[in-house]
Amino acid sequence: MVAIAVASVAALAGVSAWAQAPAVAPAKQRYVQGSWVNLRDAAQSQARVVAQVPANTVLQQLTERDGWCAVLYAGDARLGPPLAEPLQAHVACNLLADQPLTLAQAGKDAARAFWVAPSANRMRAYGNALPRPAALQLPALVQSHTLRMPVLYPQRPEWEAAKKLMRGGVLLRPEQEIDRGRPVNPLDDVKLARAVDHIPAVAPLAAPPTLPAIAPSYFRSHTGVALLHEAEADGIAAVAGSRIAVEPTTAPYGSFNRHSGPEIEFVTGFWDVGGADLAFAPALTLYAITHQGLVGARTLGRRYWDISNADHYCGGHYPGKGFDDPRNDETTAVRGYAKVSESADVLARLVLPGKLPPDAVKVKTRRYATSWMQPADPPIRDKPTRKHTAVTVHEIDLDRDGVADILRIDTPSPGGMSFEPIFEWRWYLNISGQWFRAGHWVDQECT
């Protein structure tokens, strides 16, 4: 009985001691806010670095003292597989937050923006923002490098991690890559050229243009479509649901713009990526809609990425974003769709999250006559001649429900040399019954 009593007292004492022991606070999930942050083996700024992690890395905070947080780091999928065992380390607490960074919060910080939402374009901005030593800045390179002479940049751990991530490919979120702004009235963008120097003015339209009645139809959200005329590779891949990868091919080198030189004016690429291909997995399916309403489809798995940094010289181009028309030699035709040649008159090209049926769509075209006077130019024109042309409004009804889903408006102006019509094309998308701008192409005469 005495032994039992003693045991009971001991047990109660143990329970009492456990009850009085301070509770250990559960680990708190925190997010790294810096673009590339050191984790150290002690709470000191000079302590050994045991890991380096990018923005939005998840850490489990254990304690906080004197501005330092003890944390557990289990790895980050952007850098590689999970660690076999969590790493205990220390980090300055002002580099952590309770919520992950957003793109808006990253702002113009290219490094943080890349790690918040890795993409090809944000990788390019990241590389361009890396600080360059004086010897690698353009004024020094002009003195030290000649045309096509390679430019060698030092390795940086954070940049090597970014390249590795992008070589493997990333999935993008359409809502982060597609921004069409506010709804518009497309007719507000129809502006006829005025007389400038030797170029004649365009006459007022013979009749005011009108738009088709609009209502919600094929596209119910901005993430449900991307035109090649409004988006670059990131936006196209995001809407299509394809991973996009950046595969470096050449080192950067010095170059100059057409009719310039011999001194170099720029360096190709960004940081140590002088040339690259873009790869898409699965391959993008690019749809083409012709004037006749035919639907073509071709897949694109890989393409050269133009990061030459050369200025646009002349010729038709997208003043803003755009994805150049695919060539047949870099794409594969999809069976069951119309055969659309490279020379075909294509009204619009697009990608979708799903499949666009191969059935012919309905296209309606309205013309609004205009003209201008072409000056005499012997032997081409012995006397001034009036050139007749038109503003053209193309309505594309993808599902033949009587409501236009895509609009393209072609506005002519006199070419600066021939005075023949050159065109500005603007695209618009019907998103839930409202028109939004979706691309702009400008033609240009070249010497």
C-alpha positions as CSV (number, residue, x, y, z in Angstrom):
1,M,0.0,0.0,0.0
2,V,2.9,2.4,0.8
3,A,4.5,1.6,-2.5
4,I,1.3,2.3,-4.3
5,A,0.8,5.6,-2.5
6,V,4.4,6.7,-3.3
7,A,3.9,5.8,-7.0
8,S,0.6,7.7,-7.1
9,V,2.3,10.8,-5.6
10,A,5.1,10.5,-8.1
11,A,2.7,10.2,-11.0
12,L,0.7,13.2,-9.8
13,A,3.9,15.2,-9.4
14,G,4.8,14.3,-13.0
15,V,1.4,15.5,-14.2
16,S,1.7,18.7,-12.3
17,A,5.2,19.3,-13.6
18,W,4.0,18.7,-17.2
19,A,1.1,21.1,-16.7
20,Q,3.4,23.8,-15.4
21,A,6.0,23.5,-18.3
22,P,5.8,26.3,-20.9
23,A,4.0,25.3,-24.0
24,V,6.1,25.3,-27.2
25,A,4.4,27.6,-29.8
26,P,3.6,25.9,-33.1
27,A,5.7,26.9,-36.1
28,K,4.3,29.8,-38.0
29,Q,4.3,29.8,-41.8
30,R,6.1,32.8,-43.3
31,Y,7.1,33.9,-46.8
32,V,10.4,35.3,-48.0
33,Q,10.0,38.9,-49.3
34,G,13.5,39.5,-50.7
35,S,14.5,38.4,-54.2
36,W,17.4,36.2,-53.0
37,V,17.8,35.8,-49.3
38,N,20.5,34.2,-47.2
39,L,19.7,31.6,-44.5
40,R,22.4,31.4,-41.9
41,D,23.5,28.9,-39.3
42,A,23.3,31.5,-36.5
43,A,21.5,34.7,-35.7
44,Q,24.3,37.0,-36.9
45,S,24.9,38.9,-40.1
46,Q,28.3,37.4,-40.5
47,A,27.3,33.8,-39.8
48,R,27.8,31.1,-42.4
49,V,25.2,31.0,-45.2
50,V,23.6,27.5,-45.3
51,A,21.1,28.2,-48.1
52,Q,19.9,30.9,-50.4
53,V,16.2,31.2,-51.3
54,P,14.1,33.4,-53.6
55,A,11.0,35.5,-52.9
56,N,7.9,33.6,-51.7
57,T,9.8,30.6,-50.4
58,V,7.9,29.1,-47.5
59,L,9.6,28.9,-44.1
60,Q,8.3,27.7,-40.8
61,Q,9.2,30.3,-38.2
62,L,10.1,28.8,-34.8
63,T,11.2,31.8,-32.7
64,E,12.0,35.5,-33.0
65,R,14.6,37.3,-31.0
66,D,16.5,40.6,-31.5
67,G,15.3,40.9,-35.1
68,W,16.3,37.3,-36.1
69,C,13.9,34.5,-36.8
70,A,14.8,30.8,-36.3
71,V,13.2,28.9,-39.2
72,L,12.8,25.5,-40.8
73,Y,13.4,25.3,-44.6
74,A,12.1,22.1,-46.3
75,G,13.1,23.1,-49.9
76,D,11.4,24.9,-52.7
77,A,10.0,23.3,-55.9
78,R,11.4,26.2,-58.0
79,L,14.9,25.2,-56.9
80,G,14.7,21.4,-56.9
81,P,13.2,18.4,-55.0
82,P,12.3,18.7,-51.3
83,L,15.2,18.3,-48.8
84,A,15.5,14.9,-47.1
85,E,15.2,16.7,-43.8
86,P,14.2,20.3,-43.0
87,L,17.1,22.6,-42.5
88,Q,17.1,24.8,-39.4
89,A,18.5,28.2,-40.0
90,H,18.2,31.9,-39.1
91,V,17.1,34.8,-41.2
92,A,16.5,38.5,-40.6
93,C,12.8,38.8,-39.6
94,N,12.2,41.9,-41.7
95,L,12.7,39.7,-44.8
96,L,9.6,37.6,-43.9
97,A,5.9,38.3,-44.1
98,D,2.7,36.4,-43.3
99,Q,1.4,36.5,-46.9
100,P,3.2,35.7,-50.2
101,L,4.2,38.6,-52.5
102,T,1.9,39.4,-55.4
103,L,3.1,40.8,-58.8
104,A,1.6,44.1,-57.9
105,Q,3.6,44.3,-54.7
106,A,6.8,43.3,-56.5
107,G,6.3,46.3,-58.7
108,K,9.3,47.3,-60.8
109,D,11.6,45.1,-58.9
110,A,12.4,42.7,-61.8
111,A,14.1,40.1,-59.6
112,R,11.2,39.8,-57.1
113,A,8.7,39.9,-60.0
114,F,10.4,36.9,-61.7
115,W,10.4,34.7,-58.6
116,V,6.8,35.7,-57.8
117,A,5.6,34.6,-61.2
118,P,8.4,33.1,-63.3
119,S,8.0,33.6,-67.1
120,A,10.1,34.2,-70.2
121,N,9.5,38.0,-70.3
122,R,10.1,38.4,-66.6
123,M,13.3,36.4,-66.9
124,R,14.5,38.8,-69.6
125,A,13.7,41.8,-67.4
126,Y,15.5,40.1,-64.5
127,G,18.6,39.6,-66.6
128,N,18.6,43.2,-67.8
129,A,18.2,44.5,-64.3
130,L,21.2,42.6,-62.8
131,P,23.9,45.2,-61.8
132,R,26.8,45.3,-64.3
133,P,30.4,46.2,-63.3
134,A,31.8,49.2,-65.1
135,A,33.7,47.1,-67.6
136,L,30.4,45.4,-68.8
137,Q,28.5,48.7,-69.2
138,L,28.0,49.9,-72.8
139,P,30.4,52.9,-72.7
140,A,33.3,50.5,-71.8
141,L,32.1,47.8,-74.2
142,V,32.2,50.2,-77.1
143,Q,35.9,50.6,-76.4
144,S,36.7,47.0,-75.7
145,H,34.5,45.0,-78.1
146,T,34.0,44.9,-81.8
147,L,31.0,43.5,-83.9
148,R,29.9,40.0,-82.8
149,M,32.7,39.8,-80.2
150,P,31.3,37.7,-77.3
151,V,30.5,39.5,-74.0
152,L,31.3,37.4,-70.9
153,Y,29.3,38.0,-67.8
154,P,30.1,36.6,-64.3
155,Q,28.1,33.8,-62.9
156,R,25.5,34.6,-60.2
157,P,23.9,31.9,-58.1
158,E,20.4,33.5,-58.2
159,W,20.6,33.8,-62.0
160,E,21.8,30.2,-62.5
161,A,18.8,29.1,-60.4
162,A,16.5,31.2,-62.6
163,K,18.0,29.7,-65.8
164,K,17.6,26.2,-64.5
165,L,14.0,26.8,-63.6
166,M,13.1,28.2,-67.0
167,R,15.0,25.5,-68.9
168,G,12.6,23.0,-67.1
169,G,9.6,25.1,-68.1
170,V,6.8,26.8,-66.0
171,L,3.1,27.0,-66.1
172,L,1.7,30.5,-66.2
173,R,-1.6,32.0,-64.9
174,P,-3.6,33.7,-67.7
175,E,-4.9,36.3,-65.3
176,Q,-1.3,37.4,-64.7
177,E,-0.4,37.6,-68.4
178,I,-3.5,39.0,-70.1
179,D,-4.6,42.5,-69.3
180,R,-6.9,44.2,-71.8
181,G,-7.8,47.2,-69.7
182,R,-11.2,48.7,-69.8
183,P,-14.0,48.1,-72.4
184,V,-13.9,50.5,-75.4
185,N,-15.9,51.6,-78.4
186,P,-13.8,50.3,-81.3
187,L,-14.9,53.2,-83.5
188,D,-13.1,55.7,-81.3
189,D,-9.9,54.2,-82.7
190,V,-10.8,54.9,-86.3
191,K,-8.7,58.0,-87.1
192,L,-8.1,59.1,-90.7
193,A,-4.7,60.5,-91.5
194,R,-4.3,64.3,-91.9
195,A,-2.0,65.9,-94.4
196,V,1.6,65.9,-93.2
197,D,4.4,67.4,-95.3
198,H,4.1,65.8,-98.7
199,I,1.6,63.1,-97.6
200,P,-2.0,63.9,-98.6
201,A,-4.9,63.8,-96.2
202,V,-7.5,61.0,-96.2
203,A,-11.0,62.1,-97.2
204,P,-13.9,61.7,-94.7
205,L,-15.7,58.4,-95.0
206,A,-18.7,58.4,-97.4
207,A,-20.9,57.0,-94.6
208,P,-20.3,56.7,-90.9
209,P,-19.3,53.2,-89.8
210,T,-21.5,51.1,-87.6
211,L,-20.8,48.2,-85.3
212,P,-22.7,45.0,-85.0
213,A,-25.0,44.5,-82.0
214,I,-23.1,43.0,-79.2
215,A,-24.2,40.5,-76.5
216,P,-22.4,37.9,-74.4
217,S,-21.4,35.0,-76.7
218,Y,-18.3,32.8,-77.2
219,F,-15.9,34.3,-74.7
220,R,-17.1,34.8,-71.2
221,S,-13.8,35.7,-69.5
222,H,-10.5,37.3,-70.5
223,T,-8.7,34.1,-69.7
224,G,-10.6,32.1,-72.3
225,V,-8.8,33.4,-75.4
226,A,-5.6,35.1,-76.5
227,L,-5.0,36.6,-80.0
228,L,-1.5,36.3,-81.4
229,H,-1.9,40.0,-82.2
230,E,-2.2,41.1,-78.6
231,A,0.1,38.8,-76.6
232,E,3.7,37.6,-76.5
233,A,4.7,34.0,-75.8
234,D,3.9,34.2,-72.1
235,G,0.3,35.2,-72.7
236,I,-0.2,32.7,-75.5
237,A,1.2,29.8,-73.4
238,A,-0.8,30.8,-70.3
239,V,-4.1,30.7,-72.1
240,A,-3.3,27.5,-73.9
241,G,-2.3,25.8,-70.7
242,S,1.2,24.9,-72.0
243,R,4.5,25.0,-70.1
244,I,6.9,27.5,-71.5
245,A,10.7,26.9,-71.4
246,V,13.6,29.1,-72.2
247,E,16.5,27.2,-73.8
248,P,19.7,29.4,-74.2
249,T,21.5,28.8,-77.5
250,T,24.3,31.4,-77.8
251,A,26.3,33.8,-75.7
252,P,25.7,37.5,-76.0
253,Y,27.7,39.7,-78.3
254,G,28.1,43.3,-79.4
255,S,26.2,44.6,-82.4
256,F,24.7,47.7,-84.0
257,N,21.6,48.8,-85.8
258,R,21.1,48.9,-89.6
259,H,23.0,51.7,-91.3
260,S,25.1,52.2,-88.1
261,G,28.4,51.1,-86.8
262,P,31.2,50.2,-86.8
263,E,31.0,50.8,-83.0
264,I,28.7,48.5,-81.2
265,E,25.4,50.1,-80.0
266,F,24.0,47.2,-77.9
267,V,24.6,43.7,-76.6
268,T,22.3,40.9,-77.7
269,G,20.1,39.1,-75.2
270,F,20.1,39.6,-71.5
271,W,22.9,39.0,-69.0
272,D,24.7,35.8,-70.3
273,V,21.8,34.6,-72.5
274,G,22.6,36.0,-76.0
275,G,20.1,33.9,-78.0
276,A,17.4,31.4,-77.0
277,D,14.6,29.2,-78.2
278,L,11.2,29.0,-76.6
279,A,9.7,25.5,-76.1
280,F,6.0,24.7,-75.4
281,A,4.7,21.5,-73.8
282,P,2.2,20.4,-74.9
283,A,2.7,22.1,-78.2
284,L,0.5,25.2,-78.8
285,T,-2.4,24.8,-81.1
286,L,-2.7,28.0,-83.2
287,Y,-5.9,28.7,-85.0
288,A,-6.3,30.9,-88.1
289,I,-9.5,32.4,-89.4
290,T,-9.6,33.4,-93.0
291,H,-11.7,36.0,-94.9
292,Q,-13.8,33.1,-96.2
293,G,-14.5,31.8,-92.7
294,L,-12.2,28.8,-93.0
295,V,-10.6,27.6,-89.8
296,G,-7.0,26.4,-89.9
297,A,-4.9,24.9,-87.1
298,R,-1.2,24.2,-86.7
299,T,0.8,23.1,-83.7
300,L,4.0,24.8,-82.5
301,G,6.3,23.2,-80.1
302,R,9.4,25.3,-80.4
303,R,10.5,28.6,-81.9
304,Y,13.4,31.1,-82.1
305,W,13.0,33.9,-79.5
306,D,13.9,37.3,-81.0
307,I,16.0,38.9,-78.2
308,S,18.5,40.6,-80.5
309,N,17.7,44.1,-78.9
310,A,18.1,45.7,-82.4
311,D,15.8,48.6,-83.1
312,H,12.9,48.1,-85.5
313,Y,14.0,49.3,-88.9
314,C,10.9,49.4,-91.1
315,G,8.0,47.3,-92.4
316,G,4.9,46.0,-90.9
317,H,5.1,45.3,-87.1
318,Y,3.2,45.2,-83.8
319,P,3.9,48.5,-82.0
320,G,3.1,46.8,-78.7
321,K,2.8,43.1,-77.9
322,G,2.4,40.4,-80.5
323,F,3.4,36.9,-81.5
324,D,4.7,36.8,-85.1
325,D,2.7,34.6,-87.5
326,P,3.9,31.0,-87.4
327,R,5.7,29.7,-90.5
328,N,4.8,26.3,-91.9
329,D,8.3,25.0,-91.5
330,E,8.1,25.5,-87.7
331,T,4.6,24.1,-87.3
332,T,2.6,21.0,-88.0
333,A,-0.8,21.0,-89.6
334,V,-3.7,19.6,-87.5
335,R,-5.8,17.0,-89.3
336,G,-9.4,17.8,-89.9
337,Y,-8.8,21.6,-90.3
338,A,-8.7,23.7,-93.5
339,K,-5.3,24.0,-95.2
340,V,-4.3,27.6,-94.8
341,S,-1.1,28.6,-96.7
342,E,1.4,31.2,-95.5
343,S,0.1,33.6,-98.2
344,A,-3.5,33.2,-97.2
345,D,-5.5,36.3,-96.2
346,V,-5.9,35.5,-92.5
347,L,-8.1,37.8,-90.4
348,A,-7.2,36.6,-86.9
349,R,-5.0,34.0,-85.2
350,L,-5.8,32.8,-81.7
351,V,-5.2,30.2,-79.0
352,L,-7.8,28.8,-76.6
353,P,-7.8,26.7,-73.4
354,G,-9.7,24.1,-75.4
355,K,-10.5,23.1,-79.0
356,L,-12.0,25.4,-81.6
357,P,-14.3,23.3,-83.9
358,P,-13.1,23.0,-87.5
359,D,-16.4,24.0,-88.9
360,A,-16.3,27.2,-90.9
361,V,-17.1,30.3,-89.0
362,K,-19.3,33.2,-90.2
363,V,-17.4,36.3,-91.4
364,K,-19.2,39.5,-92.4
365,T,-17.3,42.4,-93.9
366,R,-18.5,46.1,-94.2
367,R,-16.6,48.7,-96.3
368,Y,-16.7,52.4,-95.8
369,A,-15.3,54.3,-98.8
370,T,-12.7,56.9,-98.6
371,S,-9.9,58.3,-100.9
372,W,-7.0,60.7,-101.3
373,M,-5.2,62.4,-104.0
374,Q,-2.0,60.9,-105.3
375,P,0.4,63.5,-106.6
376,A,1.8,63.4,-110.1
377,D,4.9,61.2,-110.3
378,P,6.0,60.6,-113.9
379,P,6.4,58.0,-115.3
380,I,4.2,56.3,-112.7
381,R,1.5,59.0,-112.7
382,D,1.5,61.8,-115.3
383,K,-1.0,63.9,-113.3
384,P,-2.6,63.8,-109.8
385,T,-4.9,60.8,-109.4
386,R,-7.6,60.1,-106.8
387,K,-6.9,56.8,-105.0
388,H,-10.1,55.0,-103.8
389,T,-10.0,52.7,-100.9
390,A,-12.0,51.9,-97.7
391,V,-12.1,51.4,-94.0
392,T,-13.0,47.8,-93.5
393,V,-14.8,46.3,-90.5
394,H,-14.6,42.5,-90.3
395,E,-17.0,40.7,-88.0
396,I,-16.0,37.1,-87.0
397,D,-18.8,35.0,-85.5
398,L,-17.1,31.8,-84.2
399,D,-20.3,29.9,-83.1
400,R,-22.7,31.3,-85.8
401,D,-25.1,32.6,-83.1
402,G,-25.5,36.0,-84.9
403,V,-23.1,37.8,-82.4
404,A,-19.6,38.8,-83.5
405,D,-16.9,37.4,-81.2
406,I,-13.9,39.1,-82.8
407,L,-13.7,42.4,-84.7
408,R,-10.9,43.6,-87.0
409,I,-10.9,47.1,-88.3
410,D,-8.6,48.0,-91.2
411,T,-7.8,51.7,-91.6
412,P,-5.9,52.9,-94.7
413,S,-3.5,55.7,-95.1
414,P,-1.2,56.8,-98.0
415,G,2.3,55.3,-98.0
416,G,5.0,57.9,-97.7
417,M,6.7,56.9,-101.0
418,S,4.2,55.3,-103.3
419,F,1.1,57.0,-101.9
420,E,-0.6,53.6,-102.3
421,P,-2.7,52.3,-99.3
422,I,-1.0,50.9,-96.3
423,F,-3.1,49.7,-93.4
424,E,-3.4,49.8,-89.7
425,W,-5.2,46.8,-88.3
426,R,-6.8,46.7,-84.9
427,W,-8.4,43.7,-83.2
428,Y,-11.2,43.6,-80.6
429,L,-12.7,40.8,-78.5
430,N,-16.2,40.5,-77.3
431,I,-15.8,39.5,-73.7
432,S,-19.2,38.9,-72.0
433,G,-20.9,41.5,-74.2
434,Q,-18.2,44.2,-74.2
435,W,-15.5,45.1,-76.7
436,F,-11.9,45.1,-75.5
437,R,-8.8,46.0,-77.4
438,A,-6.9,42.9,-78.5
439,G,-4.0,43.9,-80.8
440,H,-2.6,46.5,-83.1
441,W,-0.5,46.1,-86.3
442,V,1.0,48.9,-88.4
443,D,2.1,48.6,-92.0
444,Q,5.1,50.6,-93.2
445,E,6.8,51.3,-96.5
446,C,10.5,50.6,-96.6
447,T,13.3,51.9,-98.8
